Structure formats: C-alpha cells, structure tokens
Amino acid sequence: MASVKLLAVAGSAVLLTMNAAGAADLPLAPPPVPVVQEFSGWYLRGDIGFSNQQVKSLNNALYQVPPNQTVTTVHKDFDAAPFFGLGFGYQFNSWFRADVIGEYRGKANFHGYDNILLNGNYYNDTYTASKSEWLVMANAYIDLGTWWCVTPFVGAGIGASYNQISNFMDHGMHNVGGPNVGLAYAADAGKWNFAWALHAGLAYKVTPGFTIELAYRYLNLGDAASGDLITYTGVNSVYNPMEFNDITSHDLKVGMRWMLSAPEPVYQPPLMRKG
C-alpha cells in the first residue's frame, strides 16, 4: 500500500514538472501598450483682446512753414480698444503649427496736443480722431514643450492692415487770452499697409480637441492718414491730411483653438516573445 502512495506522489511531481516546462514555452503576458499621440490636423481659432497703441510721429503740410512756425507735439495718445478675430490653421506635429486669421480692431479714440510758435506768438492746438483696422495675417508658431497640459509658445506673422482714420477734428489753435483760430475737420480715409507681428504666450489643453491661449502680441500696423483738412469756412489753401507714421500696438488676447477632428491615440503592437 505504501508503494502505491509513493507512486502517486512521484506521478504528481512528474506532472507538475511537465506543466512548468510547458509553461516556459508559452508567450509571456504583453507589456503595457505604449500610446503615441497623433498631433497633426486642421483647427479653427477665435481671438478676443485689447490693444495698447502708439504712433511714432505725426505730420501735416502746415507743420512745414519755416521760419515763421515751429510745432512741437506734446501728446499723441490712443485709448485702448477691443479686437476680435477668426481663422483656421494646421498642426503639423508636436511643436510646429501655422494659421491664417482675419481680425477687426475696434475704434481707438485719439487725442493730440501741439505747442505752436507762430510769428512770435505761442498757441496750443488740440485735435481728436478715431482709428480702426481690418487685419489679415499668416502666422507660424513653435511650441516649446508641454508641462501639466501647459505649452509655452513663440511665433511671428506677416500680412496687411487696412488702417482707417475717422472723425478727425482740429479744435483750433488757442492763444492764451484770445479766441480759437483755424478750426478744421477731415473726411474719413483709409489705406492698406504691410503689417507684421511677434507672438508669445501659454496654451492650455482643456481636452484633446480644445485649447485655450493667453498671449501677448507686438503688432506693427504701418501708417495711416486722415482725409484732407478743411476749415469750417470751406477754405483749403493746401492739401494737408494729418499723417500717422509707424503705428504699433501691444496686444493682450485670449485665443481658442478647436481641432476639426480630435487627435486619436495610435497604439503600438504588443511585443510577443518566447523563452
């Protein structure tokens, strides 16, 4: 009887050994499947923001009347103004994208103030206007890496800006103790200019298909000019629009990007091996 038990135990040991040997020939459990994110694709974008604009210099034909007149510009300031834009673009890979945008930049009120020395007498001259733009621009961006869904980026753009001056009014030269003289107004006028921009900002990926941006943009809009200045009496001895030379803007904006098809993960095939 004892020999039968020994045979049973020996048989069980042999079976366990054979099962272990067979298991060694089976494929191991596949390792975790790596996921490769697909970054490319078309997207739509929208932007809203506020401008902070400057003009380098002003010029008018009546400024150039030596030696009897000297004009010194004291103020040439724009108020902040809103803008909004729409566009579309393409994400080429994880670090490069490009887009084309169209933008309307709302009316920014302008306030100017000159000191004038004319025939030995001192005057001051104030004038007001509004300025708006239509902007079309192609932009390219480099994404600098992503941390906790936040991606810093830089970029540059080129395009064209239609700069319009409206409601220009020269409130006249005022001599202390005397009446205002030379009140004048100008018709609305606009012109196209080459424009360029530099960008920097942060993008936050809310979902795989939706991203929000907070960005700064330096924008050069070129030049602008009012219509011909005409006095209230209808007198116009010389063609003399007010010229706005080298208009720039420091813009702060919020942007939104929607992928037209959300990026889909691409799965690597599992690694199969024996032994």
PDB file of C-alpha atoms in Angstrom:
ATOM      1  CA  MET A   1       0.000   0.000   0.000  1.00  0.00           C
ATOM      2  CA  ALA A   2       2.828   2.330   0.814  1.00  0.00           C
ATOM      3  CA  SER A   3       4.350   1.686  -2.599  1.00  0.00           C
ATOM      4  CA  VAL A   4       1.117   2.778  -4.255  1.00  0.00           C
ATOM      5  CA  LYS A   5       1.197   6.086  -2.343  1.00  0.00           C
ATOM      6  CA  LEU A   6       4.802   6.635  -3.329  1.00  0.00           C
ATOM      7  CA  LEU A   7       3.947   6.042  -6.979  1.00  0.00           C
ATOM      8  CA  ALA A   8       1.081   8.531  -6.743  1.00  0.00           C
ATOM      9  CA  VAL A   9       3.320  11.195  -5.217  1.00  0.00           C
ATOM     10  CA  ALA A  10       6.027  10.577  -7.800  1.00  0.00           C
ATOM     11  CA  GLY A  11       3.467  10.801 -10.603  1.00  0.00           C
ATOM     12  CA  SER A  12       2.183  14.130  -9.315  1.00  0.00           C
ATOM     13  CA  ALA A  13       5.698  15.514  -9.158  1.00  0.00           C
ATOM     14  CA  VAL A  14       6.363  14.444 -12.743  1.00  0.00           C
ATOM     15  CA  LEU A  15       3.129  16.095 -13.934  1.00  0.00           C
ATOM     16  CA  LEU A  16       3.981  19.364 -12.153  1.00  0.00           C
ATOM     17  CA  THR A  17       7.431  19.351 -13.724  1.00  0.00           C
ATOM     18  CA  MET A  18       5.980  18.803 -17.204  1.00  0.00           C
ATOM     19  CA  ASN A  19       3.437  21.578 -16.730  1.00  0.00           C
ATOM     20  CA  ALA A  20       6.165  24.020 -15.634  1.00  0.00           C
ATOM     21  CA  ALA A  21       8.287  23.108 -18.653  1.00  0.00           C
ATOM     22  CA  GLY A  22       5.328  23.647 -20.996  1.00  0.00           C
ATOM     23  CA  ALA A  23       4.549  26.994 -19.415  1.00  0.00           C
ATOM     24  CA  ALA A  24       8.054  28.191 -20.240  1.00  0.00           C
ATOM     25  CA  ASP A  25       7.230  27.770 -23.931  1.00  0.00           C
ATOM     26  CA  LEU A  26       4.078  29.912 -23.756  1.00  0.00           C
ATOM     27  CA  PRO A  27       4.302  33.636 -24.649  1.00  0.00           C
ATOM     28  CA  LEU A  28       4.742  35.998 -21.748  1.00  0.00           C
ATOM     29  CA  ALA A  29       1.983  38.483 -20.937  1.00  0.00           C
ATOM     30  CA  PRO A  30       2.390  41.512 -23.217  1.00  0.00           C
ATOM     31  CA  PRO A  31       3.899  44.615 -21.626  1.00  0.00           C
ATOM     32  CA  PRO A  32       1.776  47.773 -21.261  1.00  0.00           C
ATOM     33  CA  VAL A  33       0.931  49.087 -24.708  1.00  0.00           C
ATOM     34  CA  PRO A  34       2.594  52.476 -25.342  1.00  0.00           C
ATOM     35  CA  VAL A  35       0.356  55.181 -26.776  1.00  0.00           C
ATOM     36  CA  VAL A  36       1.691  57.568 -29.402  1.00  0.00           C
ATOM     37  CA  GLN A  37      -0.309  60.829 -29.605  1.00  0.00           C
ATOM     38  CA  GLU A  38      -1.217  61.953 -33.115  1.00  0.00           C
ATOM     39  CA  PHE A  39      -0.700  65.755 -33.221  1.00  0.00           C
ATOM     40  CA  SER A  40      -1.413  66.717 -36.813  1.00  0.00           C
ATOM     41  CA  GLY A  41      -4.697  68.120 -38.079  1.00  0.00           C
ATOM     42  CA  TRP A  42      -6.735  71.155 -39.098  1.00  0.00           C
ATOM     43  CA  TYR A  43      -8.155  73.513 -36.496  1.00  0.00           C
ATOM     44  CA  LEU A  44     -10.356  76.583 -36.199  1.00  0.00           C
ATOM     45  CA  ARG A  45      -9.432  79.501 -33.950  1.00  0.00           C
ATOM     46  CA  GLY A  46     -11.008  82.601 -32.430  1.00  0.00           C
ATOM     47  CA  ASP A  47      -9.394  85.511 -30.566  1.00  0.00           C
ATOM     48  CA  ILE A  48     -10.561  88.436 -28.450  1.00  0.00           C
ATOM     49  CA  GLY A  49      -8.381  91.068 -26.790  1.00  0.00           C
ATOM     50  CA  PHE A  50      -7.452  94.699 -26.173  1.00  0.00           C
ATOM     51  CA  SER A  51      -4.925  96.921 -27.920  1.00  0.00           C
ATOM     52  CA  ASN A  52      -2.463  99.411 -26.468  1.00  0.00           C
ATOM     53  CA  GLN A  53      -1.403 101.525 -29.465  1.00  0.00           C
ATOM     54  CA  GLN A  54       1.226 104.160 -30.146  1.00  0.00           C
ATOM     55  CA  VAL A  55       2.178 106.314 -33.118  1.00  0.00           C
ATOM     56  CA  LYS A  56       5.798 107.303 -33.632  1.00  0.00           C
ATOM     57  CA  SER A  57       5.173 110.686 -35.262  1.00  0.00           C
ATOM     58  CA  LEU A  58       2.553 112.954 -36.808  1.00  0.00           C
ATOM     59  CA  ASN A  59       2.941 115.101 -39.878  1.00  0.00           C
ATOM     60  CA  ASN A  60       0.902 117.769 -41.638  1.00  0.00           C
ATOM     61  CA  ALA A  61       1.737 120.071 -44.527  1.00  0.00           C
ATOM     62  CA  LEU A  62       1.129 123.120 -42.342  1.00  0.00           C
ATOM     63  CA  TYR A  63       3.811 121.914 -39.919  1.00  0.00           C
ATOM     64  CA  GLN A  64       6.380 122.735 -42.585  1.00  0.00           C
ATOM     65  CA  VAL A  65       6.160 126.530 -42.714  1.00  0.00           C
ATOM     66  CA  PRO A  66       9.593 127.841 -41.700  1.00  0.00           C
ATOM     67  CA  PRO A  67      10.782 130.196 -40.468  1.00  0.00           C
ATOM     68  CA  ASN A  68       7.561 131.666 -39.056  1.00  0.00           C
ATOM     69  CA  GLN A  69       6.171 128.495 -37.408  1.00  0.00           C
ATOM     70  CA  THR A  70       7.517 125.815 -35.096  1.00  0.00           C
ATOM     71  CA  VAL A  71       5.322 122.884 -33.985  1.00  0.00           C
ATOM     72  CA  THR A  72       6.101 120.636 -31.024  1.00  0.00           C
ATOM     73  CA  THR A  73       3.850 117.616 -30.458  1.00  0.00           C
ATOM     74  CA  VAL A  74       3.197 117.145 -26.740  1.00  0.00           C
ATOM     75  CA  HIS A  75       0.623 114.339 -26.751  1.00  0.00           C
ATOM     76  CA  LYS A  76      -0.384 111.770 -29.402  1.00  0.00           C
ATOM     77  CA  ASP A  77      -2.209 109.102 -27.446  1.00  0.00           C
ATOM     78  CA  PHE A  78      -4.684 106.337 -28.300  1.00  0.00           C
ATOM     79  CA  ASP A  79      -7.218 104.863 -25.905  1.00  0.00           C
ATOM     80  CA  ALA A  80      -7.348 101.083 -25.535  1.00  0.00           C
ATOM     81  CA  ALA A  81      -9.753  99.356 -27.904  1.00  0.00           C
ATOM     82  CA  PRO A  82     -11.135  95.813 -28.311  1.00  0.00           C
ATOM     83  CA  PHE A  83     -10.482  93.494 -31.232  1.00  0.00           C
ATOM     84  CA  PHE A  84     -11.695  90.081 -32.299  1.00  0.00           C
ATOM     85  CA  GLY A  85     -10.674  87.650 -34.999  1.00  0.00           C
ATOM     86  CA  LEU A  86     -11.358  84.274 -36.625  1.00  0.00           C
ATOM     87  CA  GLY A  87      -9.066  81.937 -38.512  1.00  0.00           C
ATOM     88  CA  PHE A  88      -8.017  78.424 -39.391  1.00  0.00           C
ATOM     89  CA  GLY A  89      -4.737  76.570 -39.164  1.00  0.00           C
ATOM     90  CA  TYR A  90      -2.880  73.285 -39.285  1.00  0.00           C
ATOM     91  CA  GLN A  91      -0.950  71.496 -36.514  1.00  0.00           C
ATOM     92  CA  PHE A  92       1.935  69.837 -38.375  1.00  0.00           C
ATOM     93  CA  ASN A  93       3.459  67.944 -35.443  1.00  0.00           C
ATOM     94  CA  SER A  94       4.025  68.281 -31.696  1.00  0.00           C
ATOM     95  CA  TRP A  95       5.999  71.527 -31.994  1.00  0.00           C
ATOM     96  CA  PHE A  96       5.039  73.410 -35.192  1.00  0.00           C
ATOM     97  CA  ARG A  97       1.714  74.913 -36.357  1.00  0.00           C
ATOM     98  CA  ALA A  98       0.570  77.733 -38.624  1.00  0.00           C
ATOM     99  CA  ASP A  99      -2.658  79.641 -39.206  1.00  0.00           C
ATOM    100  CA  VAL A 100      -4.319  82.448 -41.153  1.00  0.00           C
ATOM    101  CA  ILE A 101      -6.528  84.967 -39.342  1.00  0.00           C
ATOM    102  CA  GLY A 102      -8.838  87.832 -40.188  1.00  0.00           C
ATOM    103  CA  GLU A 103      -9.333  90.443 -37.474  1.00  0.00           C
ATOM    104  CA  TYR A 104     -11.375  93.570 -36.861  1.00  0.00           C
ATOM    105  CA  ARG A 105      -9.761  96.051 -34.492  1.00  0.00           C
ATOM    106  CA  GLY A 106     -12.320  98.408 -32.984  1.00  0.00           C
ATOM    107  CA  LYS A 107     -12.154 102.196 -32.935  1.00  0.00           C
ATOM    108  CA  ALA A 108      -9.459 103.599 -30.658  1.00  0.00           C
ATOM    109  CA  ASN A 109     -10.007 107.260 -29.752  1.00  0.00           C
ATOM    110  CA  PHE A 110      -7.043 109.528 -30.465  1.00  0.00           C
ATOM    111  CA  HIS A 111      -6.050 112.675 -28.542  1.00  0.00           C
ATOM    112  CA  GLY A 112      -3.387 115.069 -29.854  1.00  0.00           C
ATOM    113  CA  TYR A 113      -1.899 118.247 -28.471  1.00  0.00           C
ATOM    114  CA  ASP A 114       0.654 120.596 -30.097  1.00  0.00           C
ATOM    115  CA  ASN A 115       2.544 123.630 -28.905  1.00  0.00           C
ATOM    116  CA  ILE A 116       2.952 126.129 -31.758  1.00  0.00           C
ATOM    117  CA  LEU A 117       5.200 129.167 -32.091  1.00  0.00           C
ATOM    118  CA  LEU A 118       3.793 131.335 -34.913  1.00  0.00           C
ATOM    119  CA  ASN A 119       5.135 134.801 -35.755  1.00  0.00           C
ATOM    120  CA  GLY A 120       6.478 135.184 -32.234  1.00  0.00           C
ATOM    121  CA  ASN A 121       3.190 134.145 -30.549  1.00  0.00           C
ATOM    122  CA  TYR A 122       2.582 130.904 -28.649  1.00  0.00           C
ATOM    123  CA  TYR A 123      -0.507 128.787 -29.318  1.00  0.00           C
ATOM    124  CA  ASN A 124      -1.717 125.354 -28.380  1.00  0.00           C
ATOM    125  CA  ASP A 125      -3.669 123.123 -30.733  1.00  0.00           C
ATOM    126  CA  THR A 126      -5.786 120.075 -29.836  1.00  0.00           C
ATOM    127  CA  TYR A 127      -7.292 117.504 -32.146  1.00  0.00           C
ATOM    128  CA  THR A 128      -9.227 114.268 -31.860  1.00  0.00           C
ATOM    129  CA  ALA A 129      -9.970 111.299 -34.112  1.00  0.00           C
ATOM    130  CA  SER A 130     -10.756 107.590 -34.132  1.00  0.00           C
ATOM    131  CA  LYS A 131      -8.729 104.799 -35.710  1.00  0.00           C
ATOM    132  CA  SER A 132      -9.749 101.255 -36.617  1.00  0.00           C
ATOM    133  CA  GLU A 133      -8.234  98.446 -38.680  1.00  0.00           C
ATOM    134  CA  TRP A 134      -9.028  95.331 -40.668  1.00  0.00           C
ATOM    135  CA  LEU A 135      -6.101  92.925 -40.317  1.00  0.00           C
ATOM    136  CA  VAL A 136      -5.271  89.821 -42.378  1.00  0.00           C
ATOM    137  CA  MET A 137      -2.232  87.831 -41.253  1.00  0.00           C
ATOM    138  CA  ALA A 138      -0.454  84.494 -41.710  1.00  0.00           C
ATOM    139  CA  ASN A 139       1.282  83.251 -38.543  1.00  0.00           C
ATOM    140  CA  ALA A 140       3.692  80.445 -37.640  1.00  0.00           C
ATOM    141  CA  TYR A 141       4.301  79.173 -34.100  1.00  0.00           C
ATOM    142  CA  ILE A 142       6.794  76.952 -32.306  1.00  0.00           C
ATOM    143  CA  ASP A 143       5.505  75.086 -29.243  1.00  0.00           C
ATOM    144  CA  LEU A 144       8.277  74.765 -26.665  1.00  0.00           C
ATOM    145  CA  GLY A 145       7.150  71.625 -24.843  1.00  0.00           C
ATOM    146  CA  THR A 146       4.256  70.717 -22.558  1.00  0.00           C
ATOM    147  CA  TRP A 147       4.164  70.544 -18.765  1.00  0.00           C
ATOM    148  CA  TRP A 148       0.919  69.684 -16.912  1.00  0.00           C
ATOM    149  CA  CYS A 149      -1.073  70.421 -20.093  1.00  0.00           C
ATOM    150  CA  VAL A 150       0.503  73.923 -20.409  1.00  0.00           C
ATOM    151  CA  THR A 151       2.540  74.691 -23.554  1.00  0.00           C
ATOM    152  CA  PRO A 152       4.575  77.921 -23.901  1.00  0.00           C
ATOM    153  CA  PHE A 153       4.947  79.113 -27.490  1.00  0.00           C
ATOM    154  CA  VAL A 154       6.507  81.832 -29.625  1.00  0.00           C
ATOM    155  CA  GLY A 155       5.651  82.911 -33.154  1.00  0.00           C
ATOM    156  CA  ALA A 156       5.754  85.505 -35.916  1.00  0.00           C
ATOM    157  CA  GLY A 157       3.386  86.708 -38.600  1.00  0.00           C
ATOM    158  CA  ILE A 158       3.139  88.845 -41.735  1.00  0.00           C
ATOM    159  CA  GLY A 159       0.148  90.315 -43.515  1.00  0.00           C
ATOM    160  CA  ALA A 160      -1.706  93.514 -44.357  1.00  0.00           C
ATOM    161  CA  SER A 161      -3.693  96.060 -42.361  1.00  0.00           C
ATOM    162  CA  TYR A 162      -6.321  98.493 -43.622  1.00  0.00           C
ATOM    163  CA  ASN A 163      -5.948 101.491 -41.273  1.00  0.00           C
ATOM    164  CA  GLN A 164      -8.826 103.952 -41.201  1.00  0.00           C
ATOM    165  CA  ILE A 165      -8.881 107.397 -39.592  1.00  0.00           C
ATOM    166  CA  SER A 166     -12.377 108.728 -38.936  1.00  0.00           C
ATOM    167  CA  ASN A 167     -13.996 111.747 -37.240  1.00  0.00           C
ATOM    168  CA  PHE A 168     -10.777 113.771 -37.346  1.00  0.00           C
ATOM    169  CA  MET A 169     -11.232 117.284 -35.966  1.00  0.00           C
ATOM    170  CA  ASP A 170      -8.720 120.027 -35.328  1.00  0.00           C
ATOM    171  CA  HIS A 171     -10.175 122.085 -32.496  1.00  0.00           C
ATOM    172  CA  GLY A 172      -8.125 125.107 -33.476  1.00  0.00           C
ATOM    173  CA  MET A 173      -5.111 126.984 -32.193  1.00  0.00           C
ATOM    174  CA  HIS A 174      -5.745 128.793 -28.935  1.00  0.00           C
ATOM    175  CA  ASN A 175      -3.729 131.829 -27.888  1.00  0.00           C
ATOM    176  CA  VAL A 176      -3.917 132.476 -24.154  1.00  0.00           C
ATOM    177  CA  GLY A 177      -6.306 135.371 -23.743  1.00  0.00           C
ATOM    178  CA  GLY A 178      -7.509 135.164 -27.365  1.00  0.00           C
ATOM    179  CA  PRO A 179     -10.032 133.238 -29.465  1.00  0.00           C
ATOM    180  CA  ASN A 180      -9.538 129.886 -31.164  1.00  0.00           C
ATOM    181  CA  VAL A 181      -8.458 130.111 -34.782  1.00  0.00           C
ATOM    182  CA  GLY A 182      -8.148 127.557 -37.556  1.00  0.00           C
ATOM    183  CA  LEU A 183     -10.887 125.059 -36.620  1.00  0.00           C
ATOM    184  CA  ALA A 184     -10.910 122.285 -39.225  1.00  0.00           C
ATOM    185  CA  TYR A 185     -12.179 118.797 -39.936  1.00  0.00           C
ATOM    186  CA  ALA A 186     -11.272 115.938 -42.274  1.00  0.00           C
ATOM    187  CA  ALA A 187     -13.232 113.279 -44.122  1.00  0.00           C
ATOM    188  CA  ASP A 188     -12.742 109.645 -43.170  1.00  0.00           C
ATOM    189  CA  ALA A 189      -9.912 107.915 -45.034  1.00  0.00           C
ATOM    190  CA  GLY A 190      -8.120 104.566 -45.032  1.00  0.00           C
ATOM    191  CA  LYS A 191      -5.144 102.823 -46.610  1.00  0.00           C
ATOM    192  CA  TRP A 192      -3.604  99.345 -46.810  1.00  0.00           C
ATOM    193  CA  ASN A 193      -0.186  98.747 -45.232  1.00  0.00           C
ATOM    194  CA  PHE A 194       2.222  95.879 -44.766  1.00  0.00           C
ATOM    195  CA  ALA A 195       1.884  94.535 -41.205  1.00  0.00           C
ATOM    196  CA  TRP A 196       3.974  92.166 -39.103  1.00  0.00           C
ATOM    197  CA  ALA A 197       3.771  90.670 -35.618  1.00  0.00           C
ATOM    198  CA  LEU A 198       5.661  88.782 -32.909  1.00  0.00           C
ATOM    199  CA  HIS A 199       3.828  86.415 -30.547  1.00  0.00           C
ATOM    200  CA  ALA A 200       4.459  84.816 -27.148  1.00  0.00           C
ATOM    201  CA  GLY A 201       2.048  83.029 -24.868  1.00  0.00           C
ATOM    202  CA  LEU A 202       0.823  79.982 -22.980  1.00  0.00           C
ATOM    203  CA  ALA A 203      -1.607  77.368 -24.290  1.00  0.00           C
ATOM    204  CA  TYR A 204      -3.647  75.095 -22.016  1.00  0.00           C
ATOM    205  CA  LYS A 205      -5.110  71.908 -23.492  1.00  0.00           C
ATOM    206  CA  VAL A 206      -8.548  71.553 -21.903  1.00  0.00           C
ATOM    207  CA  THR A 207      -9.404  68.432 -23.923  1.00  0.00           C
ATOM    208  CA  PRO A 208      -7.575  66.640 -26.763  1.00  0.00           C
ATOM    209  CA  GLY A 209      -9.558  68.760 -29.222  1.00  0.00           C
ATOM    210  CA  PHE A 210      -9.864  72.119 -27.434  1.00  0.00           C
ATOM    211  CA  THR A 211      -7.081  74.509 -26.337  1.00  0.00           C
ATOM    212  CA  ILE A 212      -7.171  77.954 -24.690  1.00  0.00           C
ATOM    213  CA  GLU A 213      -4.360  80.507 -25.169  1.00  0.00           C
ATOM    214  CA  LEU A 214      -3.282  83.567 -23.190  1.00  0.00           C
ATOM    215  CA  ALA A 215      -0.952  85.562 -25.418  1.00  0.00           C
ATOM    216  CA  TYR A 216       0.952  88.811 -25.979  1.00  0.00           C
ATOM    217  CA  ARG A 217       1.442  90.226 -29.476  1.00  0.00           C
ATOM    218  CA  TYR A 218       3.634  93.058 -30.715  1.00  0.00           C
ATOM    219  CA  LEU A 219       1.998  94.365 -33.884  1.00  0.00           C
ATOM    220  CA  ASN A 220       3.316  96.861 -36.439  1.00  0.00           C
ATOM    221  CA  LEU A 221       0.417  98.289 -38.488  1.00  0.00           C
ATOM    222  CA  GLY A 222       2.280 100.706 -40.750  1.00  0.00           C
ATOM    223  CA  ASP A 223       0.915 104.211 -41.429  1.00  0.00           C
ATOM    224  CA  ALA A 224      -2.459 105.958 -41.647  1.00  0.00           C
ATOM    225  CA  ALA A 225      -3.797 109.335 -42.750  1.00  0.00           C
ATOM    226  CA  SER A 226      -6.979 111.353 -42.434  1.00  0.00           C
ATOM    227  CA  GLY A 227      -8.733 112.960 -45.350  1.00  0.00           C
ATOM    228  CA  ASP A 228      -7.845 116.480 -46.437  1.00  0.00           C
ATOM    229  CA  LEU A 229      -8.211 119.023 -43.618  1.00  0.00           C
ATOM    230  CA  ILE A 230     -10.777 121.723 -44.451  1.00  0.00           C
ATOM    231  CA  THR A 231     -11.749 124.704 -42.296  1.00  0.00           C
ATOM    232  CA  TYR A 232     -15.343 125.274 -41.276  1.00  0.00           C
ATOM    233  CA  THR A 233     -15.459 128.142 -43.760  1.00  0.00           C
ATOM    234  CA  GLY A 234     -14.606 125.693 -46.551  1.00  0.00           C
ATOM    235  CA  VAL A 235     -11.158 127.220 -47.135  1.00  0.00           C
ATOM    236  CA  ASN A 236      -8.348 124.846 -48.101  1.00  0.00           C
ATOM    237  CA  SER A 237      -5.221 126.521 -49.418  1.00  0.00           C
ATOM    238  CA  VAL A 238      -3.092 123.338 -49.466  1.00  0.00           C
ATOM    239  CA  TYR A 239      -3.647 119.565 -49.397  1.00  0.00           C
ATOM    240  CA  ASN A 240      -2.853 118.735 -45.786  1.00  0.00           C
ATOM    241  CA  PRO A 241      -4.153 115.464 -44.334  1.00  0.00           C
ATOM    242  CA  MET A 242      -2.912 114.523 -40.860  1.00  0.00           C
ATOM    243  CA  GLU A 243      -0.449 111.664 -41.282  1.00  0.00           C
ATOM    244  CA  PHE A 244       0.100 108.999 -38.607  1.00  0.00           C
ATOM    245  CA  ASN A 245       3.521 107.422 -39.108  1.00  0.00           C
ATOM    246  CA  ASP A 246       4.592 103.996 -37.795  1.00  0.00           C
ATOM    247  CA  ILE A 247       1.631 102.769 -35.752  1.00  0.00           C
ATOM    248  CA  THR A 248       2.373  99.908 -33.333  1.00  0.00           C
ATOM    249  CA  SER A 249       0.357  98.052 -30.730  1.00  0.00           C
ATOM    250  CA  HIS A 250       0.999  95.907 -27.659  1.00  0.00           C
ATOM    251  CA  ASP A 251      -1.919  93.470 -27.619  1.00  0.00           C
ATOM    252  CA  LEU A 252      -3.159  91.132 -24.895  1.00  0.00           C
ATOM    253  CA  LYS A 253      -5.552  88.461 -26.092  1.00  0.00           C
ATOM    254  CA  VAL A 254      -7.318  85.211 -25.276  1.00  0.00           C
ATOM    255  CA  GLY A 255      -7.432  82.634 -28.036  1.00  0.00           C
ATOM    256  CA  MET A 256      -9.341  79.373 -28.502  1.00  0.00           C
ATOM    257  CA  ARG A 257      -8.474  76.508 -30.835  1.00  0.00           C
ATOM    258  CA  TRP A 258     -10.789  73.680 -31.893  1.00  0.00           C
ATOM    259  CA  MET A 259      -9.405  70.660 -33.725  1.00  0.00           C
ATOM    260  CA  LEU A 260     -11.707  69.762 -36.616  1.00  0.00           C
ATOM    261  CA  SER A 261     -11.127  66.105 -35.736  1.00  0.00           C
ATOM    262  CA  ALA A 262      -9.892  65.357 -32.242  1.00  0.00           C
ATOM    263  CA  PRO A 263      -6.422  63.748 -32.129  1.00  0.00           C
ATOM    264  CA  GLU A 264      -6.705  59.967 -31.811  1.00  0.00           C
ATOM    265  CA  PRO A 265      -4.177  57.774 -29.965  1.00  0.00           C
ATOM    266  CA  VAL A 266      -2.162  55.386 -32.122  1.00  0.00           C
ATOM    267  CA  TYR A 267      -1.415  52.057 -30.406  1.00  0.00           C
ATOM    268  CA  GLN A 268       1.858  50.243 -30.884  1.00  0.00           C
ATOM    269  CA  PRO A 269       1.502  46.467 -31.490  1.00  0.00           C
ATOM    270  CA  PRO A 270       2.411  44.436 -28.365  1.00  0.00           C
ATOM    271  CA  LEU A 271       5.796  42.742 -28.297  1.00  0.00           C
ATOM    272  CA  MET A 272       5.426  38.926 -28.448  1.00  0.00           C
ATOM    273  CA  ARG A 273       8.273  36.654 -27.404  1.00  0.00           C
ATOM    274  CA  LYS A 274       9.021  33.198 -26.032  1.00  0.00           C
ATOM    275  CA  GLY A 275      11.538  31.799 -23.675  1.00  0.00           C
TER     276      GLY A 275
END
